[in-house]
Short mmCIF file of C-alpha atoms and ligand atoms in Angstrom, two decimals:
data_model
loop_
_atom_site.label_atom_id
_atom_site.label_comp_id
_atom_site.label_asym_id
_atom_site.label_seq_id
_atom_site.Cartn_x
_atom_site.Cartn_y
_atom_site.Cartn_z
CA MET A 1313 76.17 -67.55 110.21
CA GLN A 1314 79.93 -67.63 109.78
CA ASP A 1315 81.65 -69.37 106.87
CA LEU A 1316 84.93 -70.87 108.05
CA THR A 1317 87.95 -71.33 105.78
CA HIS A 1318 91.08 -73.35 105.22
CA TRP A 1319 94.48 -71.93 106.23
CA ILE A 1320 96.81 -72.11 103.24
CA ASN A 1321 100.14 -70.34 102.76
CA GLY A 1322 99.59 -68.17 105.80
CA ALA A 1323 96.10 -66.90 104.92
CA HIS A 1324 92.46 -67.81 105.32
CA VAL A 1325 91.27 -69.34 102.05
CA LYS A 1326 87.67 -70.07 101.08
CA GLY A 1327 86.72 -73.60 100.13
CA THR A 1328 86.08 -74.22 96.45
CA SER A 1329 84.58 -77.73 96.52
CA GLY A 1330 81.06 -76.40 97.11
CA ARG A 1331 80.65 -78.86 99.99
CA PHE A 1332 80.23 -77.73 103.61
CA ALA A 1333 79.46 -79.25 107.01
CA ASP A 1334 77.43 -77.57 109.73
CA VAL A 1335 79.24 -76.62 112.93
CA PHE A 1336 76.87 -76.57 115.91
CA ASN A 1337 76.77 -74.85 119.23
CA PRO A 1338 76.03 -78.07 121.16
CA ALA A 1339 74.55 -76.13 124.08
CA THR A 1340 71.79 -74.58 121.98
CA GLY A 1341 71.65 -76.99 119.07
CA GLU A 1342 72.02 -74.07 116.65
CA VAL A 1343 74.20 -74.16 113.56
CA GLN A 1344 76.75 -71.40 114.20
CA ALA A 1345 79.08 -71.86 111.24
CA ARG A 1346 79.76 -73.82 108.09
CA VAL A 1347 83.11 -75.44 107.49
CA PRO A 1348 84.29 -76.11 103.93
CA LEU A 1349 85.04 -79.71 103.03
CA ALA A 1350 88.13 -79.85 100.85
CA SER A 1351 88.29 -81.71 97.56
CA LYS A 1352 91.26 -83.81 96.47
CA ASP A 1353 92.45 -80.88 94.32
CA GLU A 1354 92.39 -78.46 97.25
CA LEU A 1355 94.29 -80.93 99.41
CA ASP A 1356 96.87 -81.63 96.72
CA HIS A 1357 97.40 -77.91 96.17
CA ALA A 1358 98.04 -77.40 99.90
CA VAL A 1359 100.51 -80.29 99.95
CA ALA A 1360 102.43 -79.00 96.92
CA ALA A 1361 102.81 -75.59 98.56
CA ALA A 1362 103.86 -77.24 101.84
CA SER A 1363 106.53 -79.27 100.02
CA ARG A 1364 108.03 -76.08 98.63
CA ALA A 1365 107.96 -74.30 101.99
CA GLN A 1366 109.53 -77.28 103.76
CA VAL A 1367 112.83 -76.97 101.90
CA THR A 1368 113.84 -73.76 103.68
CA TRP A 1369 112.17 -74.67 106.98
CA GLY A 1370 113.90 -78.06 107.08
CA ALA A 1371 117.26 -76.34 106.56
CA THR A 1372 116.59 -73.79 109.32
CA ASN A 1373 118.64 -74.63 112.38
CA PRO A 1374 116.77 -76.41 115.19
CA GLN A 1375 117.30 -73.60 117.66
CA ARG A 1376 115.54 -71.12 115.40
CA ARG A 1377 112.69 -73.58 114.91
CA ALA A 1378 112.51 -74.01 118.69
CA ARG A 1379 112.28 -70.24 119.14
CA VAL A 1380 109.10 -70.23 117.07
CA MET A 1381 107.68 -72.77 119.54
CA MET A 1382 108.79 -70.60 122.46
CA GLU A 1383 106.95 -67.59 121.06
CA PHE A 1384 103.92 -69.76 120.26
CA VAL A 1385 103.74 -70.75 123.94
CA ARG A 1386 103.73 -67.08 124.92
CA LEU A 1387 100.91 -66.36 122.47
CA LEU A 1388 98.88 -69.35 123.67
CA ASN A 1389 99.07 -67.99 127.21
CA ARG A 1390 98.15 -64.51 125.98
CA ASP A 1391 95.08 -65.81 124.12
CA MET A 1392 94.12 -68.58 126.54
CA ASP A 1393 90.68 -67.16 127.38
CA LYS A 1394 89.79 -66.38 123.77
CA LEU A 1395 90.80 -69.88 122.66
CA ALA A 1396 88.90 -71.50 125.54
CA GLN A 1397 85.73 -69.57 124.68
CA ALA A 1398 85.92 -70.64 121.02
CA LEU A 1399 86.63 -74.21 122.04
CA SER A 1400 83.71 -74.46 124.47
CA ARG A 1401 81.34 -72.82 122.00
CA GLU A 1402 81.95 -75.55 119.39
CA HIS A 1403 82.75 -78.54 121.59
CA GLY A 1404 80.47 -77.88 124.56
CA LYS A 1405 82.97 -78.64 127.35
CA THR A 1406 83.21 -76.32 130.37
CA LEU A 1407 85.65 -73.41 130.27
CA PRO A 1408 88.04 -74.85 132.90
CA ASP A 1409 88.09 -78.09 130.90
CA ALA A 1410 88.72 -76.15 127.67
CA ARG A 1411 91.68 -74.42 129.33
CA GLY A 1412 92.97 -77.85 130.34
CA ASP A 1413 92.65 -78.98 126.71
CA ILE A 1414 94.80 -76.03 125.58
CA GLN A 1415 97.23 -76.39 128.49
CA ARG A 1416 98.00 -80.07 127.78
CA GLY A 1417 98.73 -79.14 124.16
CA LEU A 1418 100.86 -76.19 125.25
CA GLU A 1419 102.96 -78.50 127.45
CA VAL A 1420 103.89 -80.60 124.41
CA ILE A 1421 104.94 -77.40 122.60
CA GLU A 1422 107.11 -76.54 125.63
CA TYR A 1423 108.70 -79.98 125.34
CA CYS A 1424 109.38 -79.26 121.65
CA ILE A 1425 111.54 -76.30 122.66
CA GLY A 1426 114.12 -78.96 123.56
CA ALA A 1427 114.48 -79.90 119.87
CA PRO A 1428 118.16 -78.89 119.56
CA GLN A 1429 118.95 -81.46 122.25
CA MET A 1430 116.51 -84.09 120.96
CA LEU A 1431 117.72 -83.82 117.36
CA LYS A 1432 121.39 -84.24 118.13
CA GLY A 1433 122.63 -87.33 116.36
CA GLU A 1434 125.18 -89.88 117.53
CA PHE A 1435 128.90 -89.86 116.80
CA THR A 1436 131.59 -92.51 116.99
CA ASP A 1437 135.10 -91.19 116.77
CA SER A 1438 137.65 -93.52 115.11
CA ALA A 1439 135.34 -96.40 114.30
CA GLY A 1440 138.24 -97.63 112.10
CA PRO A 1441 141.50 -96.17 110.81
CA GLY A 1442 140.64 -92.55 110.08
CA ILE A 1443 136.97 -93.52 110.10
CA ASP A 1444 134.23 -91.66 111.95
CA MET A 1445 130.63 -92.69 111.97
CA TYR A 1446 127.70 -90.45 112.77
CA SER A 1447 123.95 -90.40 112.50
CA LEU A 1448 121.67 -87.55 111.52
CA ARG A 1449 118.01 -87.09 112.36
CA GLN A 1450 116.47 -85.52 109.29
CA PRO A 1451 112.91 -84.34 108.70
CA LEU A 1452 110.62 -86.55 106.62
CA GLY A 1453 109.33 -83.74 104.40
CA VAL A 1454 105.57 -83.25 104.62
CA ALA A 1455 103.64 -84.94 107.44
CA ALA A 1456 99.88 -84.87 108.04
CA GLY A 1457 97.69 -85.05 111.14
CA ILE A 1458 94.04 -86.14 111.21
CA THR A 1459 92.45 -85.28 114.54
CA PRO A 1460 89.22 -85.94 116.48
CA PHE A 1461 86.61 -83.57 117.85
CA ASN A 1462 87.12 -84.24 121.54
CA PHE A 1463 90.41 -82.35 122.06
CA PRO A 1464 90.40 -79.71 119.32
CA ALA A 1465 93.39 -77.85 120.80
CA MET A 1466 95.47 -80.50 122.53
CA ILE A 1467 95.66 -83.17 119.85
CA PRO A 1468 96.40 -80.82 116.92
CA MET A 1469 99.24 -79.40 119.05
CA TRP A 1470 100.51 -82.90 119.94
CA LYS A 1471 100.84 -83.49 116.20
CA MET A 1472 101.94 -80.16 114.76
CA GLY A 1473 104.47 -79.20 117.47
CA PRO A 1474 106.84 -82.18 117.12
CA ALA A 1475 106.35 -82.42 113.34
CA LEU A 1476 107.21 -78.75 112.78
CA VAL A 1477 110.10 -78.47 115.21
CA CYS A 1478 111.71 -81.50 113.55
CA GLY A 1479 111.76 -79.50 110.30
CA ASN A 1480 108.74 -80.95 108.52
CA ALA A 1481 105.90 -79.09 106.88
CA PHE A 1482 102.56 -80.14 108.31
CA ILE A 1483 99.05 -80.59 106.93
CA LEU A 1484 96.43 -80.58 109.69
CA LYS A 1485 93.01 -82.02 108.91
CA PRO A 1486 91.06 -81.27 112.09
CA SER A 1487 87.65 -82.58 113.01
CA GLU A 1488 84.88 -80.96 111.00
CA ARG A 1489 82.82 -80.76 114.22
CA ASP A 1490 84.98 -78.08 115.89
CA PRO A 1491 87.47 -76.58 113.41
CA SER A 1492 87.75 -73.00 114.74
CA VAL A 1493 90.44 -73.53 117.35
CA PRO A 1494 92.81 -75.31 114.93
CA LEU A 1495 92.48 -72.33 112.58
CA MET A 1496 93.26 -69.97 115.48
CA LEU A 1497 96.32 -72.07 116.33
CA ALA A 1498 97.56 -71.66 112.76
CA GLU A 1499 97.18 -67.87 113.03
CA LEU A 1500 99.19 -67.91 116.25
CA MET A 1501 101.92 -70.04 114.67
CA GLN A 1502 102.24 -67.43 111.94
CA GLU A 1503 102.41 -64.64 114.53
CA ALA A 1504 105.09 -66.67 116.34
CA GLY A 1505 107.24 -66.57 113.21
CA LEU A 1506 106.44 -69.79 111.38
CA PRO A 1507 107.01 -69.19 107.65
CA ASP A 1508 103.90 -69.29 105.48
CA GLY A 1509 103.09 -72.64 103.90
CA VAL A 1510 104.88 -74.72 106.53
CA LEU A 1511 101.60 -75.33 108.39
CA GLN A 1512 98.44 -75.76 106.32
CA VAL A 1513 95.03 -76.43 107.86
CA VAL A 1514 92.80 -78.22 105.39
CA ASN A 1515 89.26 -78.77 106.60
CA GLY A 1516 87.28 -81.70 105.35
CA ASP A 1517 85.83 -85.15 105.73
CA LYS A 1518 86.53 -88.54 104.15
CA ASP A 1519 87.41 -86.96 100.76
CA ALA A 1520 90.20 -84.89 102.30
CA VAL A 1521 91.41 -87.85 104.38
CA ASP A 1522 91.52 -90.12 101.33
CA ALA A 1523 93.46 -87.45 99.44
CA ILE A 1524 95.97 -87.36 102.32
CA LEU A 1525 96.26 -91.15 102.26
CA ASP A 1526 96.95 -91.20 98.53
CA ASN A 1527 99.15 -88.12 98.11
CA PRO A 1528 102.69 -89.41 97.41
CA ALA A 1529 104.33 -86.27 98.82
CA ILE A 1530 103.00 -86.98 102.31
CA ALA A 1531 105.58 -89.10 104.10
CA ALA A 1532 103.87 -89.66 107.45
CA ILE A 1533 100.40 -89.56 108.97
CA GLY A 1534 99.43 -89.24 112.62
CA PHE A 1535 95.77 -90.04 113.28
CA VAL A 1536 93.61 -89.88 116.42
CA GLY A 1537 89.95 -90.91 116.40
CA SER A 1538 87.71 -93.96 116.54
CA THR A 1539 89.07 -97.47 116.00
CA PRO A 1540 87.31 -98.34 112.71
CA ILE A 1541 88.73 -95.20 111.08
CA ALA A 1542 92.12 -95.78 112.72
CA GLU A 1543 92.28 -99.26 111.19
CA TYR A 1544 91.26 -97.92 107.80
CA ILE A 1545 93.85 -95.14 107.82
CA TYR A 1546 96.59 -97.41 109.10
CA GLY A 1547 95.92 -100.02 106.42
CA ARG A 1548 95.62 -97.69 103.44
CA GLY A 1549 98.38 -95.34 104.61
CA CYS A 1550 100.87 -98.19 105.17
CA SER A 1551 100.03 -99.83 101.87
CA ASN A 1552 100.82 -96.50 100.21
CA GLY A 1553 104.27 -96.65 101.79
CA LYS A 1554 103.76 -94.01 104.46
CA ARG A 1555 104.85 -94.02 108.07
CA VAL A 1556 101.58 -94.17 110.02
CA GLN A 1557 100.55 -94.07 113.66
CA CYS A 1558 96.87 -94.28 114.57
CA PHE A 1559 95.32 -93.94 118.02
CA GLY A 1560 91.82 -95.32 118.38
CA GLY A 1561 88.96 -95.82 120.80
CA ALA A 1562 88.90 -96.99 124.39
CA LYS A 1563 87.03 -98.75 127.16
CA ASN A 1564 88.99 -97.94 130.29
CA HIS A 1565 88.49 -100.10 133.37
CA MET A 1566 89.06 -99.03 136.96
CA ILE A 1567 89.51 -101.86 139.47
CA ILE A 1568 88.50 -101.06 143.02
CA MET A 1569 90.04 -103.39 145.59
CA PRO A 1570 88.35 -104.07 148.94
CA ASP A 1571 91.14 -102.22 150.77
CA ALA A 1572 90.78 -99.02 148.68
CA ASP A 1573 89.67 -95.74 150.17
CA LEU A 1574 86.14 -95.94 148.74
CA ASP A 1575 85.36 -92.25 149.09
CA GLN A 1576 88.50 -91.41 147.14
CA ALA A 1577 87.63 -94.08 144.55
CA ALA A 1578 84.06 -92.79 144.18
CA ASP A 1579 85.26 -89.20 143.71
CA ALA A 1580 87.79 -90.41 141.15
CA LEU A 1581 85.16 -92.38 139.25
CA VAL A 1582 82.80 -89.43 139.07
CA GLY A 1583 85.54 -87.13 137.71
CA ALA A 1584 86.92 -89.70 135.26
CA GLY A 1585 83.56 -91.07 134.16
CA TYR A 1586 81.53 -87.91 133.67
CA GLY A 1587 84.10 -85.12 133.04
CA ALA A 1588 83.70 -83.68 129.53
CA ALA A 1589 80.43 -85.68 129.34
CA GLY A 1590 82.53 -88.85 129.07
CA GLU A 1591 83.94 -87.69 125.71
CA ARG A 1592 87.55 -88.49 126.60
CA CYS A 1593 89.58 -91.41 125.31
CA MET A 1594 90.99 -91.72 128.83
CA ALA A 1595 87.58 -91.53 130.56
CA ILE A 1596 86.82 -94.41 132.90
CA SER A 1597 83.75 -96.14 131.50
CA VAL A 1598 83.88 -99.41 133.49
CA ALA A 1599 84.17 -99.74 137.27
CA VAL A 1600 85.19 -103.20 138.50
CA PRO A 1601 84.75 -103.47 142.25
CA VAL A 1602 86.21 -106.66 143.76
CA GLY A 1603 83.81 -108.43 146.12
CA GLU A 1604 80.10 -107.87 146.70
CA ALA A 1605 80.67 -105.77 149.81
CA THR A 1606 83.03 -103.44 147.91
CA ALA A 1607 80.52 -103.17 145.05
CA ASP A 1608 77.60 -102.35 147.36
CA ALA A 1609 79.61 -99.77 149.29
CA LEU A 1610 80.88 -98.21 146.09
CA ILE A 1611 77.44 -97.95 144.45
CA GLU A 1612 76.07 -96.43 147.65
CA ARG A 1613 78.75 -93.72 147.46
CA LEU A 1614 78.44 -93.16 143.70
CA ILE A 1615 74.68 -92.60 143.46
CA PRO A 1616 74.45 -89.37 145.51
CA ARG A 1617 77.59 -87.98 143.91
CA ILE A 1618 76.27 -88.64 140.39
CA GLU A 1619 72.79 -87.35 141.15
CA LYS A 1620 74.36 -84.08 142.31
CA LEU A 1621 76.21 -83.45 139.03
CA LYS A 1622 75.27 -80.19 137.34
CA VAL A 1623 74.87 -80.45 133.60
CA GLY A 1624 74.67 -77.22 131.61
CA PRO A 1625 76.16 -74.81 129.09
CA TYR A 1626 79.74 -73.55 129.43
CA THR A 1627 78.35 -70.03 129.76
CA ALA A 1628 77.03 -70.93 133.22
CA GLY A 1629 80.63 -70.83 134.48
CA ASN A 1630 81.72 -72.75 137.56
CA ASP A 1631 78.17 -73.92 138.29
CA VAL A 1632 78.49 -76.63 135.65
CA ASP A 1633 80.26 -80.01 135.95
CA TYR A 1634 79.89 -81.03 132.35
CA GLY A 1635 78.28 -79.77 129.16
CA PRO A 1636 76.43 -81.22 126.19
CA VAL A 1637 77.80 -83.92 123.89
CA VAL A 1638 79.02 -82.83 120.51
CA THR A 1639 76.11 -83.54 118.15
CA ALA A 1640 72.51 -84.74 118.11
CA ALA A 1641 73.76 -87.96 116.49
CA ALA A 1642 76.20 -88.57 119.37
CA LYS A 1643 73.37 -88.02 121.85
CA ALA A 1644 71.07 -90.43 120.01
CA ASN A 1645 73.79 -93.09 119.92
CA ILE A 1646 74.44 -92.79 123.66
CA LEU A 1647 70.74 -93.06 124.52
CA ARG A 1648 70.33 -96.03 122.16
CA LEU A 1649 73.14 -97.85 123.96
CA VAL A 1650 71.63 -97.01 127.36
CA ASP A 1651 68.33 -98.52 126.20
CA SER A 1652 70.19 -101.61 125.01
CA GLY A 1653 71.78 -101.98 128.47
CA VAL A 1654 68.35 -101.93 130.10
CA ALA A 1655 66.98 -104.37 127.53
CA GLN A 1656 69.92 -106.73 128.02
CA GLY A 1657 69.37 -106.85 131.80
CA ALA A 1658 71.79 -104.39 133.39
CA LYS A 1659 70.45 -102.42 136.36
CA LEU A 1660 70.21 -98.70 135.62
CA VAL A 1661 70.66 -97.19 139.09
CA VAL A 1662 71.01 -93.60 137.91
CA ASP A 1663 68.80 -92.89 134.90
CA GLY A 1664 69.58 -89.69 132.98
CA ARG A 1665 67.38 -90.45 130.00
CA ASN A 1666 64.74 -87.87 130.85
CA PHE A 1667 67.19 -85.07 131.51
CA ARG A 1668 65.92 -81.70 130.19
CA LEU A 1669 67.49 -78.29 130.70
CA GLN A 1670 65.11 -75.38 130.74
CA GLY A 1671 65.95 -72.83 128.07
CA TYR A 1672 68.26 -75.32 126.31
CA GLU A 1673 65.72 -77.86 125.09
CA ASN A 1674 67.45 -78.13 121.70
CA GLY A 1675 70.93 -78.59 123.17
CA PHE A 1676 72.67 -81.97 123.05
CA PHE A 1677 72.64 -82.56 126.81
CA VAL A 1678 72.70 -86.07 128.22
CA GLY A 1679 72.03 -86.70 131.90
CA PRO A 1680 74.42 -88.92 133.86
CA HIS A 1681 73.83 -92.68 133.91
CA LEU A 1682 75.12 -95.40 136.21
CA PHE A 1683 74.69 -99.09 135.48
CA ASP A 1684 75.20 -101.89 138.00
CA HIS A 1685 75.35 -105.66 137.34
CA VAL A 1686 76.72 -105.22 133.82
CA THR A 1687 77.99 -108.42 132.21
CA ARG A 1688 80.71 -108.79 129.66
CA ASP A 1689 78.44 -109.88 126.81
CA MET A 1690 76.35 -106.67 126.87
CA ASP A 1691 76.70 -103.98 124.21
CA ILE A 1692 77.21 -101.29 126.87
CA TYR A 1693 80.29 -103.23 128.00
CA ARG A 1694 81.73 -104.20 124.64
CA LYS A 1695 81.25 -100.88 122.82
CA GLU A 1696 82.73 -97.46 123.40
CA ILE A 1697 79.77 -95.26 124.42
CA PHE A 1698 81.67 -91.95 124.60
CA GLY A 1699 79.07 -90.35 126.86
CA PRO A 1700 78.26 -89.84 130.55
CA VAL A 1701 77.58 -93.52 131.22
CA LEU A 1702 79.48 -95.61 133.76
CA SER A 1703 79.07 -99.40 133.81
CA THR A 1704 79.77 -101.48 136.91
CA VAL A 1705 80.97 -105.04 136.39
CA ARG A 1706 81.15 -106.90 139.70
CA ALA A 1707 84.15 -109.26 140.09
CA SER A 1708 84.63 -111.83 142.84
CA THR A 1709 88.42 -111.75 142.90
CA TYR A 1710 91.35 -109.62 141.81
CA GLU A 1711 92.21 -112.22 139.14
CA GLU A 1712 88.69 -112.00 137.70
CA ALA A 1713 88.87 -108.19 137.64
CA LEU A 1714 92.27 -108.30 135.96
CA ALA A 1715 91.03 -110.79 133.35
CA CYS A 1716 88.06 -108.51 132.63
CA ALA A 1717 90.32 -105.59 131.71
CA MET A 1718 92.79 -107.83 129.88
CA ASP A 1719 90.20 -109.58 127.74
CA HIS A 1720 88.63 -106.36 126.46
CA GLU A 1721 89.59 -105.51 122.88
CA TYR A 1722 90.60 -101.96 123.82
CA GLY A 1723 93.71 -101.19 125.84
CA ASN A 1724 94.13 -97.44 126.12
CA GLY A 1725 94.15 -96.65 129.85
CA THR A 1726 93.25 -98.37 133.10
CA ALA A 1727 93.47 -97.78 136.84
CA ILE A 1728 93.53 -99.64 140.11
CA PHE A 1729 92.54 -98.23 143.48
CA THR A 1730 94.16 -100.08 146.38
CA ARG A 1731 96.32 -99.53 149.45
CA ASP A 1732 98.31 -102.68 148.73
CA GLY A 1733 101.63 -102.11 146.95
CA ASP A 1734 101.98 -105.77 145.97
CA THR A 1735 98.66 -105.77 144.15
CA ALA A 1736 99.33 -102.43 142.50
CA ARG A 1737 102.73 -103.58 141.26
CA ASP A 1738 101.38 -106.89 140.01
CA PHE A 1739 98.63 -105.02 138.16
CA ALA A 1740 101.05 -102.59 136.49
CA ASN A 1741 103.28 -105.46 135.39
CA ARG A 1742 100.68 -107.84 134.04
CA ILE A 1743 97.98 -105.68 132.49
CA ASN A 1744 98.02 -105.45 128.67
CA VAL A 1745 97.08 -101.77 128.50
CA GLY A 1746 99.23 -98.79 127.51
CA MET A 1747 98.67 -96.27 130.32
CA ILE A 1748 98.18 -97.32 133.94
CA GLY A 1749 97.00 -95.35 136.96
CA ILE A 1750 97.63 -96.48 140.53
CA ASN A 1751 95.15 -94.52 142.62
CA VAL A 1752 95.10 -92.12 139.66
CA PRO A 1753 91.94 -92.38 137.54
CA ILE A 1754 93.07 -90.65 134.33
CA PRO A 1755 96.75 -91.45 133.91
CA VAL A 1756 97.51 -89.21 130.92
CA PRO A 1757 101.32 -89.10 130.70
CA LEU A 1758 102.94 -85.68 130.76
CA ALA A 1759 104.53 -84.20 127.64
CA TYR A 1760 108.01 -85.65 128.25
CA HIS A 1761 106.66 -89.21 128.53
CA THR A 1762 104.80 -90.85 125.68
CA PHE A 1763 101.07 -91.41 125.20
CA GLY A 1764 99.61 -94.49 123.55
CA GLY A 1765 97.38 -97.49 124.06
CA TRP A 1766 97.67 -101.18 123.26
CA LYS A 1767 95.46 -103.65 121.40
CA LYS A 1768 92.69 -102.01 119.32
CA SER A 1769 93.46 -98.61 120.85
CA ALA A 1770 96.59 -97.98 118.79
CA PHE A 1771 98.15 -99.04 115.49
CA GLY A 1772 101.81 -98.45 114.70
CA ASP A 1773 105.08 -98.71 116.59
CA LEU A 1774 105.60 -95.37 118.25
CA ASN A 1775 103.58 -93.36 120.76
CA GLN A 1776 102.52 -89.73 120.70
CA HIS A 1777 104.65 -86.92 122.18
CA GLY A 1778 107.71 -87.43 124.38
CA PRO A 1779 110.84 -88.90 122.78
CA ASP A 1780 108.76 -91.12 120.45
CA ALA A 1781 107.44 -88.03 118.65
CA PHE A 1782 110.98 -87.03 117.66
CA ARG A 1783 111.53 -90.56 116.34
CA PHE A 1784 108.27 -90.58 114.43
CA TYR A 1785 108.81 -87.25 112.69
CA THR A 1786 112.46 -87.81 111.69
CA ARG A 1787 114.41 -90.29 109.64
CA THR A 1788 117.84 -91.51 110.66
CA LYS A 1789 120.75 -91.35 108.26
CA THR A 1790 124.11 -92.87 109.20
CA VAL A 1791 127.31 -91.54 107.65
CA THR A 1792 130.65 -93.36 107.59
CA SER A 1793 133.55 -91.12 106.62
CA ARG A 1794 137.28 -91.59 106.27
CA TRP A 1795 139.77 -88.75 106.68
CA PRO A 1796 142.48 -88.41 105.67
CA SER A 1797 141.28 -89.86 102.43
CA GLY A 1798 144.75 -90.98 101.37
CA ILE A 1799 144.96 -94.11 103.55
CA LYS A 1800 145.71 -97.02 101.22
CA GLU A 1801 144.59 -100.51 102.18
CA GLY A 1802 144.45 -102.14 98.78
CA ALA A 1803 141.29 -103.50 97.23
CA SER A 1804 139.33 -106.02 99.25
CA LEU A 1805 136.33 -107.97 98.05
CA ASN A 1806 135.50 -109.21 101.53
CA PHE A 1807 133.00 -107.78 103.93
CA ARG A 1808 135.35 -107.19 106.82
CA PRO A 1809 135.71 -105.41 110.13
CA MET A 1810 136.95 -101.82 109.92
CA ASP A 1811 139.88 -102.45 112.22
P1 LIG B 999 86.24 -90.11 114.23
O1 LIG B 999 86.98 -91.38 113.99
O2 LIG B 999 84.82 -90.02 113.83
O3 LIG B 999 86.99 -88.90 113.48
C1 LIG B 999 88.37 -88.68 113.60
C2 LIG B 999 88.89 -88.03 112.33
O4 LIG B 999 88.69 -88.94 111.24
C3 LIG B 999 88.19 -86.74 111.96
O5 LIG B 999 89.14 -85.81 111.51
C4 LIG B 999 87.22 -87.15 110.86
O6 LIG B 999 86.99 -86.13 109.93
C5 LIG B 999 87.93 -88.32 110.21
N1 LIG B 999 86.98 -89.30 109.66
C6 LIG B 999 85.75 -89.61 110.15
N2 LIG B 999 85.17 -90.57 109.39
C7 LIG B 999 86.04 -90.87 108.40
C8 LIG B 999 86.01 -91.80 107.31
N3 LIG B 999 84.97 -92.59 107.09
N4 LIG B 999 87.09 -91.85 106.50
C9 LIG B 999 88.16 -91.05 106.72
N5 LIG B 999 88.23 -90.16 107.74
C10 LIG B 999 87.20 -90.07 108.58
O7 LIG B 999 86.45 -89.77 115.79
P2 LIG B 999 85.77 -88.60 116.63
O8 LIG B 999 84.34 -88.92 116.84
O9 LIG B 999 86.13 -87.27 116.07
O10 LIG B 999 86.57 -88.75 118.01
C11 LIG B 999 86.20 -89.64 119.03
C12 LIG B 999 87.02 -90.90 118.97
O11 LIG B 999 88.41 -90.61 119.07
C13 LIG B 999 86.72 -91.86 120.12
O12 LIG B 999 86.69 -93.17 119.63
C14 LIG B 999 87.91 -91.65 121.06
O13 LIG B 999 88.18 -92.74 121.91
C15 LIG B 999 89.01 -91.44 120.07
N6 LIG B 999 90.15 -90.76 120.66
C16 LIG B 999 91.28 -91.49 120.87
C17 LIG B 999 92.38 -90.91 121.46
C18 LIG B 999 93.64 -91.71 121.68
O14 LIG B 999 94.70 -91.10 121.87
N7 LIG B 999 93.58 -93.03 121.65
C19 LIG B 999 92.33 -89.56 121.83
C20 LIG B 999 91.16 -88.84 121.59
C21 LIG B 999 90.07 -89.46 121.00
#
């Protein structure tokens, strides 16, 4: 069994806390590695070294910093297969999905190559007699990222790319469930030319996170994970005077209007509901067909498609639609919620509870489930299940379907399937959710737009990647200067216009 490390000052470093977490191969259920869980002292040591390294990195011109990102992109493409294998082995997702995970992170790094343009400040010539005014975008110093298990390549890159290219040093605390890919990313950053100490990967659990929250040298924290932890980190981080953005859980609704192409909608629901075993914050977990006839026709199309899904290990290649969930605990939680749905009166029209895969009996596989006649008071509707479980809530009208999505406490993503432009436009304008798809089931914005939910799905003012990332990871300074300095106006005690 492999012992993983931290990545400190450009080298793999063993943990010294004496605490470890098991890292599983979810397909077999075997423990394949141990990851060290950092103590407060280990975290503080990494931050102190990062602070020292940041001084030179922050003073390096943006074009040179961007060139490191350019080279990093080349290395990611070179090592794509190796990274995808490592990712699937720890996470369980299929290899094409793992490549997608890396690719969507890579695209944010490509966007970061535009840093010289993005970091240009503003300038006003002759704001007063001999007076010029300009603003600078300066790095914050040391920033930290705390990331979830479900995108172990993409989300670390969404955090580290913008933070680093803006001139910050960065402490990454990845998920302890699948830490290998983040460590490999750090190695590639070093190979791309990033100076040692500027990126530190500190593995750990709550102890390491609390040390991040309380370390005064950390100026900003970007978190992605479940909502209870997001709220905790936002509250404690802000009260310690840090800039904090936290992205939390989701319950994404897809409304299917009577005029929609139902075959297209059913295909979209299967992809968005069951891809990556439903372990995506942008997965569709609630289908809301409008009208009984739409609901019946939709269910009739969904059942055969879902029953045909192939569940298996990533090593089975293209024969597999989705893999296992991440841990035995995640599997138990999903099955417990499915049981609660049955007990609370929902109709389980595809039942995956008895799913077994020969040769992989100890793997964390969960068969696909489809519920019909779900009501809004049920646990399977209110809670994020984060598994291959789709709930159908039947609505009589468009307004009822809209209210259903709007009343839910989460507001990450949502979609509508319709051929009617008026309805689609009304939906996009009125819905209180951050990312909207119109005939697009998983509307994840591309790198040059920003990503973020509303309501209990996000805490903080700015979104991830896109222009918001450059705002989050920099601080604005505005300079007013007067040249020639010899202009004499006499003393004035009044606050007055410059002209
Ligand atoms: P999680 O909240 O369990 O863990 C996220 C991070 O927080 C990890 O690094 C973990 O080590 C740390 N953590 C866990 N418990 C902690 C505690 N008690 N105190 C301090 N830190 C703690 O989330 P997860 O299971 O890794 O990821 C799945 C969740 O992430 C889902 O809710 C999903 O919707 C959400 N997610 C959201 C987005 C988004 O952009 N909104 C994207 C991906 C995933």
